[in-house]
GROMACS .gro file of C-alpha atoms in nm:
model
  501
    1UNK     CA    1  13.750   7.618 -14.064
    2UNK     CA    2  13.703   7.233 -13.944
    3UNK     CA    3  14.008   7.038 -13.866
    4UNK     CA    4  14.017   6.687 -14.085
    5UNK     CA    5  13.915   6.435 -13.853
    6UNK     CA    6  14.094   6.068 -13.794
    7UNK     CA    7  14.056   5.832 -13.576
    8UNK     CA    8  14.339   5.721 -13.318
    9UNK     CA    9  14.620   5.484 -13.446
   10UNK     CA   10  14.669   5.246 -13.239
   11UNK     CA   11  15.014   5.164 -13.320
   12UNK     CA   12  15.342   5.220 -13.138
   13UNK     CA   13  15.418   5.580 -13.076
   14UNK     CA   14  15.698   5.721 -13.322
   15UNK     CA   15  15.781   5.871 -12.981
   16UNK     CA   16  15.948   5.552 -12.819
   17UNK     CA   17  16.146   5.586 -12.481
   18UNK     CA   18  16.531   5.606 -12.585
   19UNK     CA   19  16.718   5.355 -12.586
   20UNK     CA   20  16.973   5.349 -12.253
   21UNK     CA   21  17.226   5.635 -12.358
   22UNK     CA   22  17.577   5.626 -12.305
   23UNK     CA   23  17.740   5.573 -11.935
   24UNK     CA   24  18.065   5.688 -11.749
   25UNK     CA   25  18.019   5.390 -11.561
   26UNK     CA   26  17.810   5.166 -11.413
   27UNK     CA   27  17.589   5.197 -11.105
   28UNK     CA   28  17.577   4.925 -10.859
   29UNK     CA   29  17.445   4.812 -10.536
   30UNK     CA   30  17.735   4.597 -10.365
   31UNK     CA   31  17.590   4.401 -10.092
   32UNK     CA   32  17.873   4.409  -9.799
   33UNK     CA   33  17.741   4.238  -9.496
   34UNK     CA   34  17.961   4.052  -9.300
   35UNK     CA   35  18.254   4.093  -9.602
   36UNK     CA   36  18.580   4.210  -9.547
   37UNK     CA   37  18.742   4.530  -9.654
   38UNK     CA   38  19.057   4.670  -9.640
   39UNK     CA   39  19.091   5.018  -9.565
   40UNK     CA   40  19.462   5.221  -9.573
   41UNK     CA   41  19.502   5.553  -9.373
   42UNK     CA   42  19.398   5.707  -9.026
   43UNK     CA   43  19.304   6.038  -9.167
   44UNK     CA   44  18.903   6.209  -9.128
   45UNK     CA   45  18.848   6.139  -9.476
   46UNK     CA   46  18.933   5.750  -9.455
   47UNK     CA   47  18.752   5.765  -9.134
   48UNK     CA   48  18.407   5.844  -9.321
   49UNK     CA   49  18.477   5.554  -9.561
   50UNK     CA   50  18.492   5.322  -9.272
   51UNK     CA   51  18.151   5.432  -9.089
   52UNK     CA   52  18.018   5.422  -9.473
   53UNK     CA   53  18.147   5.075  -9.492
   54UNK     CA   54  18.028   4.927  -9.171
   55UNK     CA   55  17.656   5.145  -9.196
   56UNK     CA   56  17.672   4.845  -9.521
   57UNK     CA   57  17.769   4.542  -9.306
   58UNK     CA   58  18.138   4.553  -9.341
   59UNK     CA   59  18.413   4.386  -9.163
   60UNK     CA   60  18.602   4.689  -9.226
   61UNK     CA   61  19.031   4.587  -9.104
   62UNK     CA   62  19.241   4.930  -9.098
   63UNK     CA   63  19.542   4.937  -9.195
   64UNK     CA   64  19.713   5.240  -8.994
   65UNK     CA   65  20.010   5.324  -8.707
   66UNK     CA   66  19.788   5.647  -8.614
   67UNK     CA   67  19.423   5.791  -8.603
   68UNK     CA   68  19.354   6.115  -8.612
   69UNK     CA   69  19.106   6.183  -8.329
   70UNK     CA   70  18.766   6.170  -8.527
   71UNK     CA   71  18.879   5.835  -8.645
   72UNK     CA   72  18.994   5.725  -8.270
   73UNK     CA   73  18.623   5.804  -8.225
   74UNK     CA   74  18.500   5.663  -8.414
   75UNK     CA   75  18.642   5.296  -8.342
   76UNK     CA   76  18.534   5.374  -7.989
   77UNK     CA   77  18.208   5.386  -8.071
   78UNK     CA   78  18.146   5.171  -8.326
   79UNK     CA   79  17.869   5.062  -8.596
   80UNK     CA   80  17.533   4.894  -8.554
   81UNK     CA   81  17.567   4.749  -8.865
   82UNK     CA   82  17.898   4.561  -8.943
   83UNK     CA   83  18.261   4.585  -8.751
   84UNK     CA   84  18.578   4.806  -8.764
   85UNK     CA   85  18.866   4.656  -8.657
   86UNK     CA   86  19.234   4.855  -8.601
   87UNK     CA   87  19.570   4.682  -8.715
   88UNK     CA   88  19.828   4.962  -8.548
   89UNK     CA   89  20.084   4.872  -8.854
   90UNK     CA   90  20.092   4.915  -9.194
   91UNK     CA   91  19.887   4.708  -9.483
   92UNK     CA   92  20.107   4.392  -9.629
   93UNK     CA   93  20.023   4.179  -9.988
   94UNK     CA   94  19.872   3.951  -9.716
   95UNK     CA   95  19.569   4.190  -9.549
   96UNK     CA   96  19.426   4.129  -9.946
   97UNK     CA   97  19.333   3.800  -9.859
   98UNK     CA   98  18.975   3.708  -9.871
   99UNK     CA   99  18.862   4.096  -9.942
  100UNK     CA  100  18.581   4.231 -10.089
  101UNK     CA  101  18.694   4.565 -10.160
  102UNK     CA  102  18.998   4.807 -10.073
  103UNK     CA  103  19.038   5.180 -10.017
  104UNK     CA  104  19.353   5.423  -9.913
  105UNK     CA  105  19.382   5.771  -9.851
  106UNK     CA  106  19.736   5.774  -9.958
  107UNK     CA  107  19.909   6.055  -9.935
  108UNK     CA  108  20.139   6.022 -10.261
  109UNK     CA  109  20.068   5.871 -10.587
  110UNK     CA  110  20.399   5.620 -10.510
  111UNK     CA  111  20.161   5.537 -10.209
  112UNK     CA  112  19.870   5.486 -10.461
  113UNK     CA  113  20.022   5.271 -10.621
  114UNK     CA  114  20.147   5.056 -10.430
  115UNK     CA  115  19.855   5.024 -10.293
  116UNK     CA  116  19.648   4.954 -10.592
  117UNK     CA  117  19.906   4.669 -10.749
  118UNK     CA  118  19.846   4.503 -10.432
  119UNK     CA  119  19.461   4.481 -10.430
  120UNK     CA  120  19.496   4.389 -10.794
  121UNK     CA  121  19.712   4.194 -10.772
  122UNK     CA  122  19.434   3.971 -10.536
  123UNK     CA  123  19.195   4.000 -10.776
  124UNK     CA  124  19.030   4.259 -10.522
  125UNK     CA  125  18.798   4.641 -10.697
  126UNK     CA  126  19.016   4.921 -10.565
  127UNK     CA  127  19.013   5.296 -10.478
  128UNK     CA  128  19.226   5.589 -10.359
  129UNK     CA  129  19.030   5.847 -10.205
  130UNK     CA  130  19.004   6.158 -10.417
  131UNK     CA  131  19.243   5.983 -10.643
  132UNK     CA  132  19.002   5.880 -10.999
  133UNK     CA  133  19.315   5.770 -11.227
  134UNK     CA  134  19.400   5.466 -10.905
  135UNK     CA  135  19.010   5.379 -10.897
  136UNK     CA  136  18.837   5.097 -11.059
  137UNK     CA  137  18.564   5.240 -10.861
  138UNK     CA  138  18.409   5.547 -10.663
  139UNK     CA  139  18.130   5.653 -10.446
  140UNK     CA  140  17.897   5.937 -10.445
  141UNK     CA  141  17.629   6.105 -10.312
  142UNK     CA  142  17.410   5.879 -10.079
  143UNK     CA  143  17.014   5.938 -10.036
  144UNK     CA  144  16.991   5.713  -9.747
  145UNK     CA  145  16.645   5.628  -9.662
  146UNK     CA  146  16.743   5.204  -9.625
  147UNK     CA  147  16.645   4.931  -9.771
  148UNK     CA  148  16.588   5.212 -10.038
  149UNK     CA  149  16.934   5.352 -10.099
  150UNK     CA  150  17.002   5.593 -10.429
  151UNK     CA  151  17.323   5.663 -10.480
  152UNK     CA  152  17.456   6.012 -10.708
  153UNK     CA  153  17.768   6.007 -10.905
  154UNK     CA  154  17.924   6.216 -11.137
  155UNK     CA  155  18.207   5.988 -11.251
  156UNK     CA  156  18.417   6.224 -11.065
  157UNK     CA  157  18.450   6.519 -11.241
  158UNK     CA  158  18.227   6.732 -11.065
  159UNK     CA  159  18.137   6.587 -10.680
  160UNK     CA  160  17.941   7.011 -10.559
  161UNK     CA  161  17.748   6.892 -10.826
  162UNK     CA  162  17.685   6.542 -10.693
  163UNK     CA  163  17.630   6.676 -10.331
  164UNK     CA  164  17.306   6.965 -10.502
  165UNK     CA  165  17.129   6.675 -10.685
  166UNK     CA  166  17.128   6.476 -10.359
  167UNK     CA  167  17.001   6.769 -10.142
  168UNK     CA  168  16.756   6.811 -10.410
  169UNK     CA  169  16.612   6.463 -10.366
  170UNK     CA  170  16.641   6.500 -10.008
  171UNK     CA  171  16.330   6.728 -10.060
  172UNK     CA  172  16.111   6.558 -10.242
  173UNK     CA  173  16.179   6.233 -10.020
  174UNK     CA  174  16.001   6.149  -9.719
  175UNK     CA  175  16.183   6.073  -9.436
  176UNK     CA  176  15.859   5.750  -9.365
  177UNK     CA  177  16.009   5.641  -9.687
  178UNK     CA  178  16.246   5.411  -9.481
  179UNK     CA  179  15.952   5.249  -9.299
  180UNK     CA  180  15.773   5.187  -9.517
  181UNK     CA  181  15.998   5.010  -9.769
  182UNK     CA  182  16.071   4.762  -9.472
  183UNK     CA  183  15.695   4.731  -9.466
  184UNK     CA  184  15.741   4.645  -9.864
  185UNK     CA  185  16.018   4.347  -9.763
  186UNK     CA  186  15.776   4.196  -9.513
  187UNK     CA  187  15.476   4.242  -9.772
  188UNK     CA  188  15.669   4.118 -10.065
  189UNK     CA  189  15.561   3.778 -10.008
  190UNK     CA  190  15.179   3.778  -9.975
  191UNK     CA  191  15.164   3.980 -10.250
  192UNK     CA  192  15.390   3.785 -10.477
  193UNK     CA  193  15.178   3.491 -10.359
  194UNK     CA  194  14.838   3.546 -10.351
  195UNK     CA  195  14.793   3.864 -10.632
  196UNK     CA  196  14.811   3.674 -11.050
  197UNK     CA  197  15.164   3.899 -11.185
  198UNK     CA  198  15.042   4.173 -11.403
  199UNK     CA  199  14.714   4.406 -11.321
  200UNK     CA  200  14.649   4.285 -10.961
  201UNK     CA  201  14.991   4.270 -10.825
  202UNK     CA  202  15.045   4.643 -11.044
  203UNK     CA  203  14.731   4.751 -10.856
  204UNK     CA  204  14.865   4.637 -10.488
  205UNK     CA  205  15.182   4.871 -10.538
  206UNK     CA  206  15.070   5.171 -10.675
  207UNK     CA  207  14.846   5.228 -10.397
  208UNK     CA  208  15.112   5.119 -10.175
  209UNK     CA  209  15.314   5.339 -10.325
  210UNK     CA  210  15.038   5.634 -10.326
  211UNK     CA  211  15.026   5.561  -9.897
  212UNK     CA  212  15.418   5.535  -9.881
  213UNK     CA  213  15.474   5.884 -10.047
  214UNK     CA  214  15.195   6.066  -9.836
  215UNK     CA  215  15.404   6.149  -9.542
  216UNK     CA  216  15.262   5.920  -9.282
  217UNK     CA  217  15.425   5.636  -9.128
  218UNK     CA  218  15.381   5.323  -9.177
  219UNK     CA  219  15.148   5.123  -8.908
  220UNK     CA  220  15.404   4.849  -8.720
  221UNK     CA  221  15.090   4.667  -8.740
  222UNK     CA  222  15.026   4.554  -9.116
  223UNK     CA  223  14.820   4.280  -9.159
  224UNK     CA  224  14.512   4.493  -9.155
  225UNK     CA  225  14.613   4.727  -9.451
  226UNK     CA  226  14.757   4.391  -9.620
  227UNK     CA  227  14.451   4.271  -9.646
  228UNK     CA  228  14.253   4.631  -9.757
  229UNK     CA  229  14.499   4.624 -10.010
  230UNK     CA  230  14.525   4.268 -10.145
  231UNK     CA  231  14.164   4.332 -10.123
  232UNK     CA  232  14.174   4.650 -10.328
  233UNK     CA  233  14.352   4.506 -10.585
  234UNK     CA  234  14.129   4.147 -10.626
  235UNK     CA  235  13.819   4.404 -10.611
  236UNK     CA  236  13.757   4.405 -11.002
  237UNK     CA  237  13.918   4.381 -11.329
  238UNK     CA  238  13.805   4.735 -11.462
  239UNK     CA  239  14.064   4.965 -11.518
  240UNK     CA  240  14.072   5.369 -11.399
  241UNK     CA  241  14.137   5.721 -11.626
  242UNK     CA  242  14.338   5.978 -11.492
  243UNK     CA  243  14.353   6.295 -11.700
  244UNK     CA  244  14.704   6.452 -11.627
  245UNK     CA  245  14.831   6.827 -11.725
  246UNK     CA  246  15.173   6.811 -11.870
  247UNK     CA  247  15.237   7.161 -11.869
  248UNK     CA  248  15.342   7.412 -12.120
  249UNK     CA  249  15.618   7.213 -12.259
  250UNK     CA  250  15.893   7.235 -12.056
  251UNK     CA  251  15.915   6.918 -11.877
  252UNK     CA  252  16.030   7.073 -11.478
  253UNK     CA  253  15.731   7.230 -11.489
  254UNK     CA  254  15.586   6.914 -11.427
  255UNK     CA  255  15.421   6.829 -11.048
  256UNK     CA  256  15.584   6.516 -10.880
  257UNK     CA  257  15.144   6.397 -10.912
  258UNK     CA  258  15.189   6.415 -11.292
  259UNK     CA  259  15.552   6.205 -11.258
  260UNK     CA  260  15.391   5.956 -11.010
  261UNK     CA  261  15.074   5.912 -11.286
  262UNK     CA  262  15.270   5.887 -11.567
  263UNK     CA  263  15.543   5.644 -11.400
  264UNK     CA  264  15.197   5.403 -11.338
  265UNK     CA  265  15.027   5.431 -11.625
  266UNK     CA  266  14.967   5.125 -11.925
  267UNK     CA  267  14.856   5.350 -12.185
  268UNK     CA  268  14.929   5.721 -12.221
  269UNK     CA  269  14.680   5.882 -12.489
  270UNK     CA  270  14.892   6.159 -12.561
  271UNK     CA  271  14.817   6.532 -12.722
  272UNK     CA  272  15.083   6.690 -13.049
  273UNK     CA  273  15.180   6.945 -12.783
  274UNK     CA  274  15.321   6.709 -12.562
  275UNK     CA  275  15.668   6.750 -12.544
  276UNK     CA  276  15.877   6.434 -12.547
  277UNK     CA  277  16.080   6.548 -12.236
  278UNK     CA  278  15.797   6.460 -12.061
  279UNK     CA  279  15.658   6.089 -12.250
  280UNK     CA  280  16.018   6.020 -12.135
  281UNK     CA  281  15.964   6.044 -11.765
  282UNK     CA  282  15.632   5.750 -11.817
  283UNK     CA  283  15.703   5.386 -11.783
  284UNK     CA  284  15.921   5.257 -11.990
  285UNK     CA  285  15.687   4.950 -12.064
  286UNK     CA  286  15.343   5.213 -12.096
  287UNK     CA  287  15.221   5.198 -12.472
  288UNK     CA  288  15.180   5.573 -12.648
  289UNK     CA  289  14.944   5.679 -12.833
  290UNK     CA  290  14.949   6.000 -13.043
  291UNK     CA  291  14.577   6.074 -13.086
  292UNK     CA  292  14.661   6.432 -13.267
  293UNK     CA  293  14.431   6.753 -13.099
  294UNK     CA  294  14.569   7.023 -13.248
  295UNK     CA  295  14.395   7.347 -13.414
  296UNK     CA  296  14.312   7.365 -13.761
  297UNK     CA  297  14.533   7.025 -13.855
  298UNK     CA  298  14.435   6.666 -13.822
  299UNK     CA  299  14.327   6.585 -13.528
  300UNK     CA  300  14.156   6.209 -13.371
  301UNK     CA  301  13.727   6.315 -13.281
  302UNK     CA  302  13.710   6.366 -12.929
  303UNK     CA  303  13.460   6.111 -12.942
  304UNK     CA  304  13.631   5.842 -13.082
  305UNK     CA  305  13.930   5.938 -12.797
  306UNK     CA  306  13.646   5.871 -12.566
  307UNK     CA  307  13.583   5.590 -12.695
  308UNK     CA  308  13.910   5.460 -12.693
  309UNK     CA  309  13.938   5.522 -12.258
  310UNK     CA  310  13.667   5.391 -12.174
  311UNK     CA  311  13.757   5.065 -12.383
  312UNK     CA  312  14.076   5.064 -12.250
  313UNK     CA  313  13.956   5.109 -11.855
  314UNK     CA  314  13.728   4.794 -11.937
  315UNK     CA  315  14.043   4.574 -12.023
  316UNK     CA  316  14.194   4.698 -11.679
  317UNK     CA  317  14.410   4.881 -11.808
  318UNK     CA  318  14.553   5.262 -11.639
  319UNK     CA  319  14.484   5.503 -11.880
  320UNK     CA  320  14.652   5.876 -11.868
  321UNK     CA  321  14.541   6.162 -12.098
  322UNK     CA  322  14.762   6.343 -12.086
  323UNK     CA  323  14.712   6.667 -12.210
  324UNK     CA  324  14.907   7.083 -12.308
  325UNK     CA  325  14.887   7.262 -11.992
  326UNK     CA  326  14.588   7.159 -11.759
  327UNK     CA  327  14.303   6.974 -11.832
  328UNK     CA  328  14.093   7.200 -11.691
  329UNK     CA  329  14.119   7.491 -11.923
  330UNK     CA  330  14.048   7.457 -12.275
  331UNK     CA  331  14.175   7.087 -12.295
  332UNK     CA  332  13.808   6.926 -12.289
  333UNK     CA  333  13.890   6.811 -11.921
  334UNK     CA  334  13.488   6.838 -11.864
  335UNK     CA  335  13.373   6.648 -12.174
  336UNK     CA  336  13.587   6.323 -12.117
  337UNK     CA  337  13.503   6.341 -11.726
  338UNK     CA  338  13.165   6.350 -11.783
  339UNK     CA  339  13.186   6.010 -12.033
  340UNK     CA  340  13.406   5.839 -11.791
  341UNK     CA  341  13.091   5.888 -11.513
  342UNK     CA  342  12.884   5.807 -11.781
  343UNK     CA  343  12.994   5.424 -11.870
  344UNK     CA  344  13.088   5.427 -11.424
  345UNK     CA  345  13.454   5.377 -11.455
  346UNK     CA  346  13.670   5.539 -11.176
  347UNK     CA  347  13.888   5.875 -11.282
  348UNK     CA  348  14.094   6.151 -11.161
  349UNK     CA  349  14.257   6.456 -11.204
  350UNK     CA  350  14.617   6.600 -11.173
  351UNK     CA  351  14.583   6.959 -11.274
  352UNK     CA  352  14.891   7.121 -11.478
  353UNK     CA  353  15.045   7.467 -11.466
  354UNK     CA  354  14.833   7.575 -11.798
  355UNK     CA  355  14.977   7.841 -12.016
  356UNK     CA  356  14.925   8.180 -11.927
  357UNK     CA  357  15.112   8.119 -11.555
  358UNK     CA  358  15.376   8.047 -11.761
  359UNK     CA  359  15.375   8.297 -11.967
  360UNK     CA  360  15.366   8.524 -11.704
  361UNK     CA  361  15.635   8.371 -11.482
  362UNK     CA  362  15.864   8.371 -11.829
  363UNK     CA  363  15.782   8.778 -11.879
  364UNK     CA  364  15.873   8.842 -11.506
  365UNK     CA  365  15.489   9.009 -11.522
  366UNK     CA  366  15.202   8.945 -11.216
  367UNK     CA  367  14.839   8.957 -11.404
  368UNK     CA  368  14.677   9.091 -11.158
  369UNK     CA  369  14.933   9.361 -11.071
  370UNK     CA  370  14.713   9.528 -10.806
  371UNK     CA  371  14.833   9.879 -10.964
  372UNK     CA  372  14.730   9.746 -11.303
  373UNK     CA  373  14.444   9.556 -11.324
  374UNK     CA  374  14.237   9.369 -11.037
  375UNK     CA  375  14.123   9.043 -11.266
  376UNK     CA  376  14.239   8.813 -11.494
  377UNK     CA  377  14.065   8.658 -11.744
  378UNK     CA  378  14.099   8.338 -12.033
  379UNK     CA  379  13.909   8.319 -12.306
  380UNK     CA  380  13.912   8.081 -12.623
  381UNK     CA  381  14.021   8.257 -12.930
  382UNK     CA  382  13.690   8.088 -13.165
  383UNK     CA  383  13.414   7.906 -13.147
  384UNK     CA  384  13.302   7.614 -13.232
  385UNK     CA  385  13.271   7.708 -13.551
  386UNK     CA  386  13.636   7.839 -13.634
  387UNK     CA  387  13.517   8.226 -13.600
  388UNK     CA  388  13.545   8.442 -13.283
  389UNK     CA  389  13.360   8.369 -12.959
  390UNK     CA  390  13.063   8.468 -13.007
  391UNK     CA  391  12.912   8.396 -12.636
  392UNK     CA  392  13.241   8.644 -12.499
  393UNK     CA  393  13.188   8.886 -12.350
  394UNK     CA  394  13.328   9.120 -12.534
  395UNK     CA  395  13.277   9.504 -12.366
  396UNK     CA  396  13.372   9.340 -12.049
  397UNK     CA  397  13.733   9.246 -12.196
  398UNK     CA  398  13.772   9.660 -12.266
  399UNK     CA  399  13.750   9.694 -11.888
  400UNK     CA  400  14.109   9.881 -11.807
  401UNK     CA  401  14.110   9.680 -11.510
  402UNK     CA  402  14.138   9.385 -11.689
  403UNK     CA  403  14.376   9.128 -11.810
  404UNK     CA  404  14.284   8.917 -12.088
  405UNK     CA  405  14.485   8.611 -12.201
  406UNK     CA  406  14.390   8.461 -12.505
  407UNK     CA  407  14.452   8.070 -12.553
  408UNK     CA  408  14.402   7.939 -12.926
  409UNK     CA  409  14.425   8.284 -13.080
  410UNK     CA  410  14.655   8.339 -13.381
  411UNK     CA  411  14.444   8.296 -13.637
  412UNK     CA  412  14.186   8.560 -13.484
  413UNK     CA  413  14.424   8.788 -13.393
  414UNK     CA  414  14.324   9.077 -13.644
  415UNK     CA  415  14.000   9.012 -13.533
  416UNK     CA  416  14.055   9.052 -13.255
  417UNK     CA  417  14.229   9.341 -13.230
  418UNK     CA  418  13.896   9.487 -13.378
  419UNK     CA  419  13.657   9.329 -13.193
  420UNK     CA  420  13.878   9.552 -12.883
  421UNK     CA  421  13.845   9.864 -13.073
  422UNK     CA  422  13.524   9.849 -13.239
  423UNK     CA  423  13.372   9.756 -12.822
  424UNK     CA  424  13.585  10.122 -12.712
  425UNK     CA  425  13.950   9.970 -12.582
  426UNK     CA  426  14.278  10.216 -12.692
  427UNK     CA  427  14.390  10.127 -13.007
  428UNK     CA  428  14.778  10.169 -12.804
  429UNK     CA  429  14.692   9.916 -12.491
  430UNK     CA  430  14.960   9.718 -12.473
  431UNK     CA  431  15.017   9.400 -12.567
  432UNK     CA  432  15.194   9.057 -12.556
  433UNK     CA  433  15.226   8.745 -12.831
  434UNK     CA  434  15.407   8.438 -12.702
  435UNK     CA  435  15.482   8.089 -12.918
  436UNK     CA  436  15.547   7.801 -12.723
  437UNK     CA  437  15.612   7.940 -12.377
  438UNK     CA  438  15.861   7.749 -12.186
  439UNK     CA  439  16.005   7.532 -12.525
  440UNK     CA  440  16.301   7.587 -12.640
  441UNK     CA  441  16.200   7.775 -12.956
  442UNK     CA  442  16.024   7.988 -12.815
  443UNK     CA  443  15.949   8.392 -12.912
  444UNK     CA  444  15.804   8.634 -12.787
  445UNK     CA  445  15.689   9.012 -12.969
  446UNK     CA  446  15.584   9.333 -12.741
  447UNK     CA  447  15.342   9.548 -12.869
  448UNK     CA  448  15.011   9.778 -12.876
  449UNK     CA  449  14.652   9.637 -12.951
  450UNK     CA  450  14.685   9.768 -13.373
  451UNK     CA  451  14.973   9.643 -13.431
  452UNK     CA  452  14.867   9.219 -13.267
  453UNK     CA  453  14.797   9.085 -13.609
  454UNK     CA  454  15.119   9.203 -13.781
  455UNK     CA  455  15.266   9.103 -13.425
  456UNK     CA  456  15.144   8.695 -13.473
  457UNK     CA  457  15.179   8.711 -13.838
  458UNK     CA  458  15.547   8.765 -13.775
  459UNK     CA  459  15.618   8.464 -13.485
  460UNK     CA  460  15.425   8.245 -13.712
  461UNK     CA  461  15.105   7.937 -13.693
  462UNK     CA  462  15.329   7.698 -13.650
  463UNK     CA  463  15.323   7.667 -13.248
  464UNK     CA  464  15.037   7.772 -13.053
  465UNK     CA  465  15.061   8.119 -12.952
  466UNK     CA  466  14.906   8.329 -12.627
  467UNK     CA  467  14.801   8.641 -12.691
  468UNK     CA  468  14.780   8.872 -12.368
  469UNK     CA  469  14.591   9.205 -12.328
  470UNK     CA  470  14.583   9.444 -12.029
  471UNK     CA  471  14.842   9.743 -11.875
  472UNK     CA  472  15.043   9.478 -11.733
  473UNK     CA  473  15.204   9.449 -12.050
  474UNK     CA  474  15.312   9.844 -12.023
  475UNK     CA  475  15.598   9.807 -11.835
  476UNK     CA  476  15.759   9.515 -12.068
  477UNK     CA  477  15.700   9.767 -12.381
  478UNK     CA  478  15.902  10.072 -12.184
  479UNK     CA  479  16.178   9.814 -12.114
  480UNK     CA  480  16.187   9.714 -12.508
  481UNK     CA  481  16.123  10.097 -12.615
  482UNK     CA  482  16.441  10.204 -12.405
  483UNK     CA  483  16.709   9.942 -12.549
  484UNK     CA  484  16.619   9.685 -12.286
  485UNK     CA  485  16.774   9.379 -12.345
  486UNK     CA  486  16.467   9.229 -12.498
  487UNK     CA  487  16.459   9.003 -12.826
  488UNK     CA  488  16.149   8.995 -13.062
  489UNK     CA  489  16.242   8.672 -13.175
  490UNK     CA  490  16.444   8.398 -12.935
  491UNK     CA  491  16.581   8.031 -12.956
  492UNK     CA  492  16.679   7.985 -12.593
  493UNK     CA  493  16.948   7.819 -12.537
  494UNK     CA  494  17.025   7.573 -12.280
  495UNK     CA  495  17.353   7.413 -12.151
  496UNK     CA  496  17.389   7.062 -12.140
  497UNK     CA  497  17.588   6.914 -11.749
  498UNK     CA  498  17.612   6.532 -11.853
  499UNK     CA  499  17.533   6.341 -11.515
  500UNK     CA  500  17.517   6.007 -11.434
  501UNK     CA  501  17.295   5.949 -11.201
   0.00000   0.00000   0.00000
């Protein structure tokens, strides 16, 4: 049955970016250059805060009769940004005069309460180290690529988790980002004065950002690079198109390059199978247009989608065509590339994790395990006219050393089974069917080829189904028969951890 065609609707998608949810605390960045900060305590914990404050350019007044060795060493070495001034006596109410912040490492709640009362009486925000009830603000974990600074807070409830998040971010940001951020500050003025607001400036900074994440150091002499970027930004009002693979569903399967494309998009044309969590990673100002593309349902015609990409690109837009899985695996990416190239529109492709790879990972099965299979084939489950593809090498697919994965084959499951058996494949060949792979509603079925139609029917047709055929799936079938905890129909649950970033 041919799906009903409809034109893309250029209205705001129902999948709008969510409003900002509740925040445990408001993340702020507080300039301290040349400002006074009161720090009470001579402990190692206080020394860490003193070093941090001085690195931000503060004039840190340390009130402590005794200093631990690490603190004494810090005072000797000093700070290239701020100043450290040691007062070998306890603080007094007068100590807070003119201060921007007050921090203490208090040894008791009574000491903390006295410090907080004095600071607040002078109108100074206060923090007592590792004592949240006495804090007006908290210190989070920091990723330092100054002038790029990233703060991570768990609102004091899970500092170890905050540190783990910091480590994850550290691996994503090249050390060279610091030099590029400094360069951005030097070229910003000319970019603002020479480029018009909107597409020109966006093209400039998108190209600049691509270079910043290239891993190369920023050039010390920037005149040549600046001229090149300005020229590119003003060269043409013609936009560009990026075909982006959204992966099988779970947003964590997105590549870093896909995320960067989403955050640089002016318009996103997305298929119905793309998960909301993926769209949430896009630039908030980007226009989102649902263009359908769902087998057996009302969908946009491919010709209309192609025409829309051309029209939007000619308006100077950066168009992201967001497709489930990989654009070049059963994603009509080739047709879109041909049309855009014929129109002279710049286009690039960001590959995504195709559903078969995600299925293999979720099942813990190698599709080319050398004891079972020496090749793997991805086959469409239906042809242009809604029946089995008549150009497929069905006899070749019966090779016992080949693993075959059928895409879009749920409605053809019975015919696929019958065709393979008629071509000589054993009716007992292990098969697996997975619906909504990697999504929260993922469901699995294991069985044999002769049982395939009934197994797929049990999964339902509301979600896309992958069918895997081959001896590599025998191990899963054996574990299931032996009473393993493998569940035929499973609803995945995820523990949600609230982390304020």
